[in-house]
Amino acid sequence: MDLYRNLTIRQKQIVWAYAFLALPILFYSVIRFYPTGNAILISFQDWNLLGARTWTGLDNYVKLLGDPVFWQVFRNTFVYLLLGTPISLVISFIIAYHLDKTRFMHGFLRMLYFLPFMTSAVAMAWVWRWFYQPVPIGLFNNALASIGIPQIAFLNSTTNALPSVLAPAVWAGLGFQIIIFMAGLRAIPRSYYEAAKIDGVGWWTVLWEITIPLLKPTIVFIVVFSSIGFLRIFDHVFNMTTNNPGGPLNSTKPLVLMIYETAFDSFDMGYAAAQTVVLFLVLLVVSLIQLRILRDR
Amino acid sequence: MGLKMMRATALATATSVAALLGGAANAVEIEYWQYFFDARVTAMEQLIENFEAANPDITVTMTHFPYADYRTKVAAAVPAGEGPDVVQLFYGWLNDYVEAELIQPLPADAFPAAEIDATFFPMVQAMKEGDNYWALPTAVRSLALFYNKRLMEEAGVEPPTTIDEMVAAARAMTKVDGAGNVTQVGLTAGMTAQDHHWWREVLVRQFGGEPYTDDYRTVAYNSDAGIAALEFYTGMAMGDEPITAFGFMDEPQAAFRAGMAGMHIDGSFRIGALNDTRGLQWGVTELPATNDGMRSNYSSYWVNAITTKAEGEKYDAAVKFMQYITSDEAMQIWLDVVGELPAKPSVGMTDANANDEVFGPFIRGLAYAHTTKFADESGQRQLMVEMVERMTLQGMSAAESLAIAAEAEQALLDDYYKK
């Protein structure tokens, strides 16, 4: 107690600051860092959840590199990212840009766009899964069949399935991105637009020279955020393909789903942990690259 | 009067307190774990009630949780000395549980191997090692062919007994629209449901092959019989006159329950759901035989075992409880409540059960059923699913696709048994 009493006011403040900071640090080390470290440890071991863990060195990683399913899944994960992020970015920007200029029923429209974001991904995935079914129950195919167009195999096809699963995932994320974009648009000072108006420049120049450059921090945020989201896509895929998760023929399987199956269907925890470490590294690298490219020069 | 009453009350209180204390001193409490499935929980509650009535000094507490968390929780709890004294597990997990020292063998005096060999259905012997059984089931499951009575009547066909009759009946019940889209299937199909069992243990054998050899450690279906069985199976959907469509109405059981499928192969655990489906008139018959009468079936089961946590008086209580839940009485209750079949012929094959309109076909199927020893059931099922998809989506030949599946499954088995 004496020790504390002898401190200066400044030192006491520091002690208190650390006391408060200790809580989140403790929380993070127990909830985040310890399991992360443990997962890295398990990736070098063989463990079926029940027995003892045995060291296997790099075996899990060697198996990973030689596993064709892993490479297919790796590719799928990047297809989700490379299709999902730009598409959702462009669509959400276009909607936000026009919604920003709309006065008529502005609040109502904004709510309509935001609604899917608040909907449970599981419920949404099951409804879309029903939309995609072949006749006689699928909404889309029934419509096609009734006007005499051949059915489209949405989910039961190795080429169509991934875009079909991605579509509702993009739609679900739009609301959030639109709101962020609108906040970004509102933050641009009106004086720039007034100056442009006085100079008499066209709308394209205004968009290209003022709006987009000034939205850069917003775009960086959305790109990083949605990239991480698409790299971790799971619930849409799993719920739309529960009978054959990630199918057909692994054509929709993302890395997270493979990790889940390896861990909790095959009970091969070591192999699953190795996949997790790879996912961690991918997320890290992708985020770092994006931050570097999109950073203010 | 007042005094008398007070004295009586005091006496009563004293007696009940004594009884309570006395009871607490003698009562052994054991814990039973199973995964959550409504009917199973109800049946177990009933069994526990009966057991406690017969053994007032033992209390059984049941804990259940979702199937998805089951294995993780057991694995975490038993070594920590928490979890169950008696635990339910899938027969395919036994090796893992034994190796991890989570369960202990059943005592030979209470569960003599010779007697169990003689009284239980033979597939239970997979749980035996030397003179001891590791675990025993209360109930077993098998497959049968469900049919929609109304659609059969409409098409003028009878429930089939052979494969050829089944195909003919299915053809009569299949409906196709002008554009060639199947709008009602004669028979549901999908390896994601029970068909992978039907193909492995039934069709491959009926076409003259053997699915596995060497106690299910070596894949043997990559043979002419295997190819013929696969061609027959996929041919039902891929031919010029399809009698089924893969992925029809999302799930085979959904199509059957909606009355859009003439026939459907499924397990005895589906009975409850079908009974709850309004307006569906269904019947059930044994899986179709070959023309010369060869039949086969697939059966699986959940077993109960005593964990390594149970010691001393808890162990004795656990043994008693195990004896009760594998008794004839318990099996009949399980059949009546859950619809799962008794694990002993003496209970299952009673005239009433074996000739039961609903349970009969399943129970008769047990007599010729095989139990696949899976290393990783969902992984091995996935290989069957992909085997068919390579043919339907990528146009691969049956022989080629079968060879890929056989090789992948062998690799999976080798990897599992090398430990």
XYZ file of C-alpha atoms in Angstrom:
716
model
C 0.000 0.000 0.000
C 2.918 2.293 0.861
C 4.362 1.600 -2.484
C 1.209 2.932 -4.147
C 0.956 5.944 -1.833
C 4.457 7.076 -2.690
C 3.720 7.264 -6.409
C 3.237 10.614 -8.098
C -0.158 11.466 -9.516
C 1.129 10.773 -13.023
C 2.420 7.352 -12.000
C -0.862 6.563 -10.310
C -2.693 7.427 -13.489
C -0.463 5.034 -15.387
C -1.096 2.260 -12.871
C -4.832 2.771 -13.220
C -4.628 2.880 -16.978
C -2.842 -0.461 -16.970
C -5.296 -1.888 -14.491
C -8.132 -1.113 -16.874
C -6.161 -2.261 -19.890
C -5.373 -5.550 -18.192
C -8.954 -6.704 -18.564
C -9.149 -6.695 -22.368
C -5.591 -8.010 -22.555
C -6.500 -10.896 -20.286
C -9.678 -11.493 -22.252
C -7.804 -11.512 -25.550
C -5.080 -13.806 -24.333
C -7.532 -16.363 -22.983
C -10.156 -16.151 -25.729
C -7.985 -15.385 -28.761
C -4.262 -15.863 -28.395
C -4.228 -19.064 -26.371
C -6.545 -20.975 -28.768
C -4.652 -19.581 -31.757
C -1.360 -20.796 -30.359
C -2.928 -24.106 -29.471
C -4.280 -24.545 -33.010
C -0.809 -23.957 -34.433
C 0.526 -26.560 -32.000
C -2.150 -29.117 -32.956
C -1.323 -28.651 -36.634
C 1.938 -30.513 -35.955
C 0.153 -33.320 -34.127
C -2.194 -36.201 -34.766
C -5.323 -36.081 -32.647
C -8.826 -37.549 -33.056
C -10.377 -35.567 -30.191
C -10.471 -38.647 -27.966
C -6.991 -40.125 -27.603
C -3.612 -38.683 -26.814
C -1.978 -36.162 -29.107
C 1.080 -37.489 -30.880
C 3.730 -35.456 -32.657
C 3.861 -35.943 -36.391
C 6.069 -33.033 -37.410
C 5.157 -31.624 -40.804
C 3.040 -34.631 -41.854
C -0.210 -32.684 -41.847
C 1.249 -29.999 -44.091
C 2.753 -32.545 -46.468
C -0.641 -34.257 -46.697
C -2.249 -30.872 -47.360
C 0.052 -30.061 -50.257
C -0.618 -33.428 -51.881
C -4.403 -33.320 -51.407
C -6.211 -32.433 -54.660
C -9.363 -31.536 -52.694
C -7.397 -28.940 -50.776
C -6.228 -27.230 -53.969
C -9.729 -27.289 -55.420
C -11.022 -25.772 -52.182
C -8.221 -23.223 -52.180
C -9.214 -22.182 -55.697
C -12.903 -21.985 -54.735
C -12.066 -19.744 -51.806
C -10.310 -17.302 -54.101
C -13.122 -17.457 -56.651
C -15.509 -16.396 -53.879
C -13.155 -13.561 -53.039
C -12.366 -12.429 -56.583
C -15.987 -12.541 -57.745
C -17.687 -11.508 -54.542
C -15.658 -8.482 -53.500
C -15.652 -6.479 -56.773
C -19.252 -7.346 -57.619
C -20.574 -6.333 -54.227
C -18.374 -3.228 -54.214
C -19.663 -1.974 -57.583
C -23.303 -2.800 -56.905
C -23.297 -1.265 -53.456
C -21.580 1.881 -54.730
C -24.069 2.323 -57.569
C -26.999 1.858 -55.219
C -25.538 4.153 -52.562
C -24.673 6.815 -55.147
C -28.213 6.952 -56.465
C -29.890 6.456 -53.121
C -27.923 9.445 -51.859
C -29.540 11.632 -54.506
C -33.033 10.262 -53.962
C -35.382 12.156 -51.680
C -38.532 10.196 -52.441
C -39.050 7.520 -49.751
C -35.353 7.672 -48.943
C -35.645 6.116 -45.489
C -37.913 3.334 -46.669
C -35.661 2.396 -49.580
C -32.629 2.426 -47.347
C -34.400 0.082 -44.970
C -35.281 -2.277 -47.830
C -31.637 -2.511 -48.819
C -30.527 -3.003 -45.240
C -33.099 -5.673 -44.439
C -31.215 -8.640 -45.978
C -28.195 -7.793 -43.836
C -30.278 -8.224 -40.701
C -31.830 -11.484 -41.888
C -30.351 -14.721 -40.600
C -27.979 -16.163 -43.188
C -29.322 -19.633 -42.489
C -32.942 -18.708 -43.198
C -31.903 -16.830 -46.314
C -29.801 -19.706 -47.615
C -32.664 -22.157 -47.211
C -35.098 -19.890 -49.045
C -32.672 -19.455 -51.938
C -32.014 -23.168 -51.935
C -35.720 -23.660 -52.541
C -35.685 -21.007 -55.314
C -32.942 -22.945 -57.077
C -34.555 -26.404 -57.015
C -35.482 -28.156 -60.250
C -39.156 -28.612 -61.172
C -41.641 -29.303 -59.705
C -40.757 -27.221 -56.630
C -38.097 -24.668 -57.580
C -39.346 -21.102 -58.076
C -36.907 -20.121 -60.844
C -37.124 -23.372 -62.762
C -40.903 -23.503 -62.512
C -41.001 -20.036 -64.018
C -38.631 -21.078 -66.800
C -40.542 -24.275 -67.480
C -43.866 -22.455 -67.648
C -42.616 -20.277 -70.513
C -40.994 -23.221 -72.260
C -37.333 -22.567 -71.492
C -35.239 -25.595 -70.479
C -34.356 -25.873 -66.799
C -31.113 -24.493 -65.454
C -29.232 -26.737 -63.040
C -28.375 -24.058 -60.495
C -26.996 -26.073 -57.627
C -26.620 -29.444 -59.309
C -23.837 -28.382 -61.629
C -20.116 -28.029 -61.154
C -20.021 -24.699 -63.021
C -23.241 -22.973 -61.919
C -23.251 -23.941 -58.280
C -20.605 -21.549 -57.008
C -22.115 -18.396 -58.565
C -25.551 -19.548 -57.400
C -24.337 -19.821 -53.820
C -22.440 -16.556 -54.068
C -25.423 -14.513 -55.268
C -27.394 -14.524 -52.007
C -24.173 -13.997 -50.050
C -23.464 -10.837 -52.060
C -27.060 -9.702 -51.693
C -26.939 -10.254 -47.921
C -23.824 -8.120 -47.527
C -25.052 -5.230 -49.695
C -27.032 -3.431 -47.013
C -24.039 -2.936 -44.774
C -21.813 -1.736 -47.603
C -24.469 0.686 -48.860
C -24.776 2.279 -45.436
C -20.991 2.689 -45.183
C -20.812 4.154 -48.693
C -23.611 6.615 -47.944
C -21.843 7.758 -44.817
C -18.712 8.213 -46.919
C -20.596 10.169 -49.563
C -22.131 12.462 -46.951
C -18.680 13.158 -45.511
C -17.439 14.715 -48.762
C -17.601 18.521 -48.340
C -20.298 20.099 -50.540
C -17.954 22.939 -51.466
C -16.029 20.694 -53.882
C -19.210 19.935 -55.782
C -20.203 23.600 -55.810
C -16.780 24.542 -57.184
C -17.113 21.859 -59.858
C -20.556 23.166 -60.758
C -19.236 26.698 -61.164
C -16.471 25.364 -63.404
C -19.106 23.535 -65.395
C -17.575 20.037 -65.411
C -19.622 16.978 -66.385
C -20.965 14.384 -63.929
C -18.407 11.791 -65.001
C -15.521 14.092 -64.116
C -17.148 14.939 -60.811
C -17.515 11.249 -60.052
C -14.038 10.307 -61.193
C -12.084 13.281 -59.857
C -13.940 14.163 -56.673
C -16.268 11.480 -55.375
C -14.177 8.343 -55.863
C -10.815 9.757 -54.714
C -12.421 11.190 -51.593
C -14.161 7.890 -50.914
C -10.868 6.047 -50.814
C -10.801 5.415 -47.046
C -14.354 4.069 -47.291
C -13.433 1.827 -50.216
C -10.381 0.484 -48.374
C -12.532 -0.348 -45.387
C -15.197 -2.097 -47.445
C -12.708 -4.042 -49.561
C -10.805 -5.329 -46.547
C -13.977 -6.103 -44.673
C -15.764 -7.902 -47.483
C -12.611 -9.760 -48.552
C -12.267 -11.234 -45.111
C -15.970 -12.065 -45.209
C -15.738 -13.895 -48.539
C -12.565 -15.726 -47.532
C -14.443 -17.001 -44.501
C -17.709 -17.797 -46.282
C -19.383 -20.786 -44.660
C -23.016 -20.500 -43.622
C -24.431 -19.812 -47.083
C -22.524 -22.681 -48.645
C -23.189 -25.128 -45.854
C -26.901 -24.433 -45.670
C -27.497 -24.466 -49.404
C -25.678 -27.764 -49.839
C -26.252 -29.596 -46.521
C -27.017 -32.891 -48.247
C -23.631 -32.841 -49.887
C -21.726 -30.042 -48.173
C -19.601 -28.055 -50.595
C -20.771 -30.162 -53.518
C -21.342 -31.176 -56.173
C -17.827 -32.601 -56.500
C -16.431 -29.995 -54.101
C -17.193 -27.244 -56.589
C -18.603 -24.889 -53.947
C -16.527 -25.955 -50.969
C -14.647 -23.098 -49.289
C -11.696 -23.601 -46.973
C -13.710 -23.024 -43.803
C -16.158 -25.779 -44.708
C -13.288 -28.177 -45.400
C -11.830 -27.347 -42.001
C -15.189 -27.982 -40.362
C -15.631 -31.344 -42.076
C -12.103 -32.509 -41.344
C -12.469 -31.573 -37.695
C -16.022 -32.570 -36.844
C -16.960 -35.273 -39.347
C -13.640 -37.035 -39.773
C -12.313 -36.025 -36.325
C -8.853 -35.405 -37.757
C -8.008 -32.392 -35.615
C -4.354 -32.133 -36.614
C -5.139 -31.969 -40.310
C -7.950 -29.484 -39.677
C -5.596 -27.304 -37.630
C -3.059 -27.318 -40.471
C -5.789 -26.067 -42.813
C -6.682 -23.403 -40.276
C -3.106 -22.189 -40.154
C -3.129 -21.905 -43.955
C -6.377 -19.917 -43.820
C -4.858 -17.650 -41.190
C -1.830 -16.981 -43.383
C -4.010 -16.334 -46.428
C -6.151 -13.840 -44.509
C -3.031 -12.141 -43.193
C -1.369 -11.851 -46.594
C -4.519 -10.703 -48.400
C -5.214 -8.029 -45.788
C -1.629 -6.768 -45.837
C -1.566 -6.579 -49.641
C -4.841 -4.672 -49.729
C -3.755 -2.222 -47.076
C -0.520 -1.590 -48.968
C -2.124 -1.155 -52.394
C -4.959 1.025 -51.244
C -2.966 3.082 -48.765
C -2.770 6.802 -49.411
C 0.236 7.482 -51.521
C -57.376 -33.613 18.865
C -54.993 -30.717 18.264
C -52.294 -32.431 20.263
C -52.858 -35.714 18.531
C -52.601 -34.055 15.157
C -49.421 -32.279 16.131
C -47.902 -35.472 17.364
C -48.853 -37.238 14.157
C -47.376 -34.496 12.046
C -44.179 -34.518 14.065
C -43.928 -38.242 13.707
C -44.550 -38.085 9.997
C -41.941 -35.388 9.582
C -39.417 -37.333 11.583
C -40.038 -40.477 9.550
C -39.776 -38.737 6.239
C -36.615 -36.909 7.262
C -35.142 -40.216 8.370
C -36.217 -41.844 5.124
C -34.707 -39.002 3.183
C -31.431 -39.141 5.078
C -31.348 -42.908 4.924
C -32.078 -42.778 1.208
C -29.378 -40.216 0.607
C -26.841 -42.317 2.452
C -27.499 -45.396 0.327
C -28.403 -43.880 -3.022
C -25.885 -44.215 -5.781
C -26.218 -41.666 -8.501
C -25.024 -42.531 -11.969
C -25.119 -40.449 -15.085
C -26.287 -41.495 -18.537
C -25.487 -39.522 -21.709
C -27.030 -39.678 -25.135
C -27.517 -37.282 -28.020
C -30.799 -35.443 -28.364
C -33.538 -37.040 -30.431
C -37.012 -36.544 -29.062
C -38.276 -40.116 -29.111
C -35.004 -41.528 -27.771
C -35.098 -39.176 -24.815
C -38.722 -40.075 -24.061
C -37.960 -43.784 -24.256
C -34.937 -43.438 -22.009
C -36.926 -41.474 -19.456
C -39.380 -44.338 -19.344
C -36.585 -46.897 -18.958
C -34.951 -44.905 -16.171
C -38.258 -44.668 -14.342
C -38.750 -48.428 -14.513
C -35.175 -49.082 -13.493
C -35.365 -46.757 -10.505
C -38.601 -48.372 -9.370
C -36.881 -51.759 -9.382
C -33.665 -50.406 -7.830
C -34.692 -47.739 -5.299
C -31.077 -47.296 -4.152
C -29.892 -46.112 -7.580
C -30.670 -42.805 -9.231
C -29.955 -42.296 -12.913
C -29.587 -38.800 -14.320
C -29.818 -38.427 -18.064
C -28.005 -35.675 -19.915
C -28.480 -35.097 -23.630
C -27.216 -32.540 -26.092
C -27.185 -31.955 -29.823
C -25.571 -34.615 -31.942
C -23.023 -32.121 -33.288
C -21.421 -31.542 -29.881
C -21.740 -35.071 -28.605
C -18.331 -36.530 -29.268
C -16.451 -33.425 -28.200
C -18.233 -33.263 -24.870
C -17.725 -36.936 -24.054
C -14.058 -36.664 -24.938
C -13.577 -33.652 -22.731
C -15.650 -34.851 -19.783
C -14.640 -38.481 -19.177
C -10.873 -37.959 -18.748
C -11.697 -35.061 -16.418
C -13.763 -37.455 -14.245
C -16.940 -35.499 -14.968
C -19.150 -36.953 -17.655
C -21.261 -40.102 -17.842
C -20.959 -43.497 -16.198
C -22.945 -45.088 -18.990
C -22.643 -43.575 -22.437
C -24.288 -44.085 -25.776
C -22.113 -44.127 -28.873
C -22.345 -45.005 -32.571
C -21.015 -48.495 -33.304
C -18.518 -47.040 -35.780
C -16.849 -45.018 -33.025
C -16.068 -47.981 -30.778
C -12.420 -48.335 -31.823
C -11.730 -44.693 -31.104
C -13.356 -44.912 -27.675
C -11.495 -48.085 -26.766
C -8.163 -46.684 -27.876
C -8.735 -43.456 -25.979
C -9.549 -45.513 -22.868
C -12.890 -43.796 -22.453
C -14.836 -47.027 -21.945
C -14.157 -50.272 -20.109
C -15.150 -53.799 -21.112
C -18.399 -55.169 -19.741
C -17.802 -57.728 -16.958
C -17.926 -61.287 -18.271
C -19.993 -62.594 -15.365
C -22.858 -60.177 -15.935
C -22.508 -60.195 -19.730
C -21.245 -63.669 -20.712
C -20.005 -63.532 -24.287
C -21.305 -66.968 -25.200
C -24.804 -66.059 -24.107
C -24.750 -62.748 -25.970
C -23.463 -64.488 -29.092
C -26.419 -66.836 -28.881
C -29.162 -64.365 -28.031
C -28.346 -61.133 -29.925
C -28.401 -60.578 -33.686
C -24.980 -61.678 -35.018
C -23.888 -58.213 -36.173
C -23.477 -57.250 -32.504
C -20.373 -59.466 -32.397
C -18.411 -56.578 -33.852
C -18.426 -55.244 -30.271
C -16.662 -58.326 -28.874
C -13.013 -58.728 -28.023
C -11.905 -62.069 -26.565
C -14.270 -63.050 -23.758
C -15.632 -59.580 -23.225
C -18.062 -57.338 -24.953
C -17.162 -53.673 -24.986
C -20.670 -52.394 -25.558
C -24.194 -53.533 -26.371
C -27.115 -51.982 -28.216
C -30.680 -51.681 -27.054
C -31.928 -51.353 -30.583
C -30.785 -51.740 -34.159
C -31.887 -50.251 -37.470
C -32.305 -51.669 -40.929
C -33.598 -50.573 -44.317
C -36.840 -51.288 -46.126
C -38.803 -50.061 -49.107
C -41.557 -47.572 -48.320
C -44.310 -47.135 -50.884
C -47.103 -44.687 -51.458
C -50.367 -46.645 -51.503
C -52.325 -44.033 -53.418
C -49.775 -43.748 -56.235
C -49.534 -47.539 -56.473
C -53.276 -47.821 -56.815
C -53.395 -45.032 -59.387
C -50.758 -46.779 -61.519
C -52.292 -50.203 -60.918
C -49.177 -51.823 -59.477
C -48.463 -53.950 -56.434
C -45.670 -53.545 -53.852
C -42.653 -55.227 -55.517
C -40.691 -58.163 -54.165
C -37.917 -58.308 -56.760
C -35.700 -55.666 -58.333
C -37.326 -56.158 -61.756
C -40.776 -55.702 -60.264
C -39.567 -52.615 -58.463
C -38.252 -51.058 -61.676
C -41.494 -51.867 -63.490
C -43.607 -50.420 -60.688
C -41.423 -47.310 -60.555
C -41.746 -46.852 -64.306
C -45.514 -46.981 -64.019
C -45.504 -44.312 -61.316
C -43.040 -41.875 -62.934
C -44.508 -38.757 -64.504
C -42.728 -36.569 -67.032
C -43.907 -33.214 -68.402
C -43.862 -32.136 -72.051
C -40.297 -30.851 -71.864
C -39.028 -34.125 -70.421
C -38.744 -32.853 -66.856
C -39.522 -35.480 -64.241
C -42.406 -34.214 -62.112
C -43.034 -37.364 -60.084
C -40.503 -40.093 -59.444
C -41.215 -43.804 -59.221
C -38.405 -44.340 -56.735
C -36.407 -41.714 -54.896
C -32.647 -41.784 -55.328
C -29.692 -40.032 -53.800
C -26.420 -41.291 -52.371
C -26.623 -38.500 -49.799
C -29.499 -40.310 -48.077
C -29.591 -44.066 -47.374
C -28.761 -45.165 -50.907
C -25.058 -45.482 -50.246
C -25.869 -48.242 -47.782
C -28.275 -49.847 -50.244
C -25.642 -49.765 -52.976
C -22.743 -51.014 -50.821
C -24.306 -53.761 -48.800
C -27.266 -54.747 -50.954
C -26.866 -54.000 -54.668
C -23.176 -54.944 -54.926
C -23.944 -58.296 -53.275
C -27.066 -58.853 -55.365
C -25.091 -58.283 -58.553
C -22.739 -61.036 -57.392
C -19.993 -59.022 -55.746
C -18.579 -58.383 -52.337
C -18.261 -54.763 -51.126
C -15.299 -55.311 -48.801
C -13.044 -58.119 -47.680
C -10.639 -58.503 -44.789
C -13.115 -57.348 -42.128
C -13.986 -54.168 -44.023
C -10.352 -53.129 -44.356
C -10.050 -53.826 -48.077
C -12.321 -52.395 -50.756
C -13.569 -55.126 -53.061
C -16.409 -53.499 -54.985
C -14.154 -52.482 -57.864
C -15.259 -55.549 -59.810
C -17.597 -56.412 -62.669
C -20.369 -56.851 -60.127
C -19.621 -53.405 -58.718
C -19.734 -51.849 -62.175
C -23.014 -53.612 -62.948
C -24.490 -52.429 -59.637
C -23.386 -48.858 -60.291
C -24.691 -48.911 -63.852
C -28.017 -50.198 -62.610
C -28.182 -47.517 -59.939
C -27.294 -44.541 -62.134
C -29.275 -46.001 -65.028
C -32.467 -45.451 -63.042
C -31.972 -41.701 -63.488
C -29.806 -41.423 -66.590
C -31.525 -43.758 -69.056
C -33.916 -42.731 -71.842
C -36.842 -43.585 -69.627
C -35.807 -42.393 -66.174
C -37.691 -43.712 -63.175
C -36.055 -41.276 -60.802
C -34.072 -38.038 -60.732
C -31.128 -37.296 -58.466
C -31.783 -34.267 -56.284
C -35.529 -34.438 -57.008
C -37.271 -32.140 -54.509
C -33.985 -31.636 -52.708
C -34.206 -34.665 -50.437
C -35.570 -38.147 -51.130
C -37.552 -38.270 -47.896
C -39.096 -34.863 -48.654
C -40.281 -36.089 -52.045
C -41.807 -39.184 -50.486
C -43.483 -37.282 -47.690
C -44.911 -34.803 -50.166
C -46.501 -37.672 -52.087
C -44.390 -37.002 -55.172
C -42.519 -40.300 -55.091
C -43.904 -43.796 -55.505
C -41.251 -45.608 -53.499
C -38.484 -44.700 -51.109
C -35.729 -46.679 -49.399
C -35.106 -45.582 -45.845
C -34.411 -46.732 -42.315
C -36.788 -47.701 -39.526
C -36.114 -44.331 -37.858
C -38.212 -42.678 -40.602
C -41.427 -44.326 -39.425
C -42.194 -41.649 -36.844
C -41.867 -38.803 -39.340
C -44.057 -40.591 -41.882
C -46.734 -41.199 -39.263
C -46.798 -37.464 -38.618
C -47.326 -36.638 -42.293
C -50.962 -35.855 -42.851
C -52.684 -37.337 -45.854
C -49.866 -39.720 -46.750
C -50.969 -43.319 -47.084
C -47.877 -45.417 -46.965
C -46.886 -49.015 -46.612
C -43.573 -50.708 -46.255
C -42.067 -53.911 -47.597
C -38.705 -55.675 -47.553
C -35.953 -54.428 -49.875
C -36.412 -56.118 -53.268
C -34.657 -59.426 -53.882
C -32.953 -60.658 -57.042
C -34.928 -62.926 -59.357
C -33.473 -65.981 -57.659
C -34.504 -64.640 -54.264
C -31.188 -63.320 -52.950
C -31.701 -60.614 -50.360
C -29.442 -58.375 -48.333
C -29.819 -55.422 -46.001
C -27.775 -52.903 -44.066
C -28.095 -52.453 -40.355
C -26.528 -50.043 -37.925
C -26.939 -49.325 -34.286
C -26.020 -47.186 -31.299
C -24.497 -48.998 -28.362
C -24.272 -48.345 -24.656
C -21.030 -48.740 -22.775
C -19.634 -48.181 -19.284
C -17.053 -45.445 -19.153
C -13.717 -45.622 -17.357
C -15.041 -42.979 -14.982
C -17.386 -45.458 -13.256
C -15.685 -47.061 -10.259
C -16.710 -48.832 -7.064
C -20.408 -48.681 -6.251
C -21.068 -46.508 -9.284
C -19.571 -49.246 -11.433
C -21.885 -51.833 -9.877
C -24.849 -49.553 -10.423
C -23.754 -48.929 -14.011
C -23.565 -52.685 -14.650
C -27.094 -53.112 -13.303
C -28.323 -50.271 -15.464
C -26.616 -51.721 -18.546
C -28.268 -55.065 -17.821
C -31.647 -53.402 -17.688
C -31.328 -51.309 -20.839
C -30.232 -54.366 -22.826
C -33.058 -56.505 -21.443
C -36.018 -57.813 -23.415
C -38.365 -55.425 -21.639
C -36.247 -52.384 -22.518
C -36.062 -53.447 -26.152
C -39.817 -53.726 -26.448
C -40.241 -50.254 -24.913
C -37.637 -48.866 -27.319
C -39.481 -50.407 -30.259
C -42.828 -49.027 -29.144
C -41.569 -45.518 -28.391
C -38.728 -44.900 -30.865
C -39.550 -47.405 -33.590
C -36.047 -48.866 -33.506
C -35.801 -52.619 -33.702
C -34.923 -54.936 -30.815
C -31.326 -56.164 -30.868
C -32.334 -59.726 -29.889
C -34.196 -62.119 -32.173
C -36.111 -63.402 -29.145
C -37.757 -59.990 -28.839
C -37.735 -58.907 -32.463
C -38.884 -62.179 -33.930
C -41.967 -62.590 -31.781
C -44.929 -63.280 -33.997
C -46.473 -59.951 -33.124
C -43.358 -57.957 -34.052
C -42.175 -59.933 -37.074
C -45.622 -59.865 -38.657
C -46.266 -56.261 -37.731
C -47.334 -54.386 -40.834
C -44.799 -51.624 -40.215
C -41.959 -53.152 -38.210
C -42.130 -56.593 -39.805
C -40.202 -55.821 -43.014
C -37.395 -54.177 -41.039
C -37.193 -56.988 -38.494
C -37.182 -59.670 -41.193
C -34.437 -57.653 -42.910
C -32.221 -57.963 -39.846
C -31.881 -61.695 -40.364
C -29.846 -61.158 -43.559
C -28.376 -57.719 -42.814
C -24.731 -56.684 -42.958
C -23.128 -53.974 -40.875
C -20.450 -51.947 -42.599
C -17.507 -51.204 -40.337
C -16.903 -47.592 -41.185
C -13.667 -45.798 -40.495
C -15.268 -42.432 -41.274
C -18.892 -42.807 -42.244
C -19.444 -39.362 -43.690
C -16.133 -39.474 -45.541
C -16.949 -42.849 -47.044
C -20.445 -41.720 -47.969
C -18.992 -38.652 -49.668
C -16.954 -40.910 -51.959
C -20.152 -42.679 -53.063
C -21.842 -39.321 -53.669
C -18.955 -38.169 -55.828
C -18.818 -41.483 -57.665
C -22.329 -40.850 -58.962
C -21.733 -37.139 -59.589
C -18.728 -37.837 -61.800
C -21.081 -39.853 -63.995
C -24.082 -37.530 -63.982
C -22.265 -34.196 -64.148
C -19.054 -35.029 -65.948
C -20.105 -37.932 -68.133
C -17.520 -40.340 -66.782
C -18.013 -44.065 -67.359
C -19.126 -46.291 -64.498
C -15.914 -48.316 -64.562
C -13.669 -45.279 -64.376
C -15.672 -43.518 -61.682
C -15.896 -46.686 -59.608
C -12.132 -47.193 -59.801
C -11.505 -43.665 -58.511
C -13.926 -44.161 -55.613
C -12.427 -47.541 -54.701
C -8.915 -46.142 -54.673
C -9.891 -43.145 -52.548
C -11.798 -45.311 -50.070
C -8.891 -47.731 -49.773
C -6.571 -44.816 -49.014
C -8.990 -43.599 -46.344
C -9.183 -47.064 -44.747
C -5.410 -47.563 -44.846
C -4.889 -44.206 -43.220
C -7.347 -45.087 -40.435
C -6.046 -48.581 -39.672
C -2.338 -47.738 -39.789
C -2.670 -46.169 -36.335
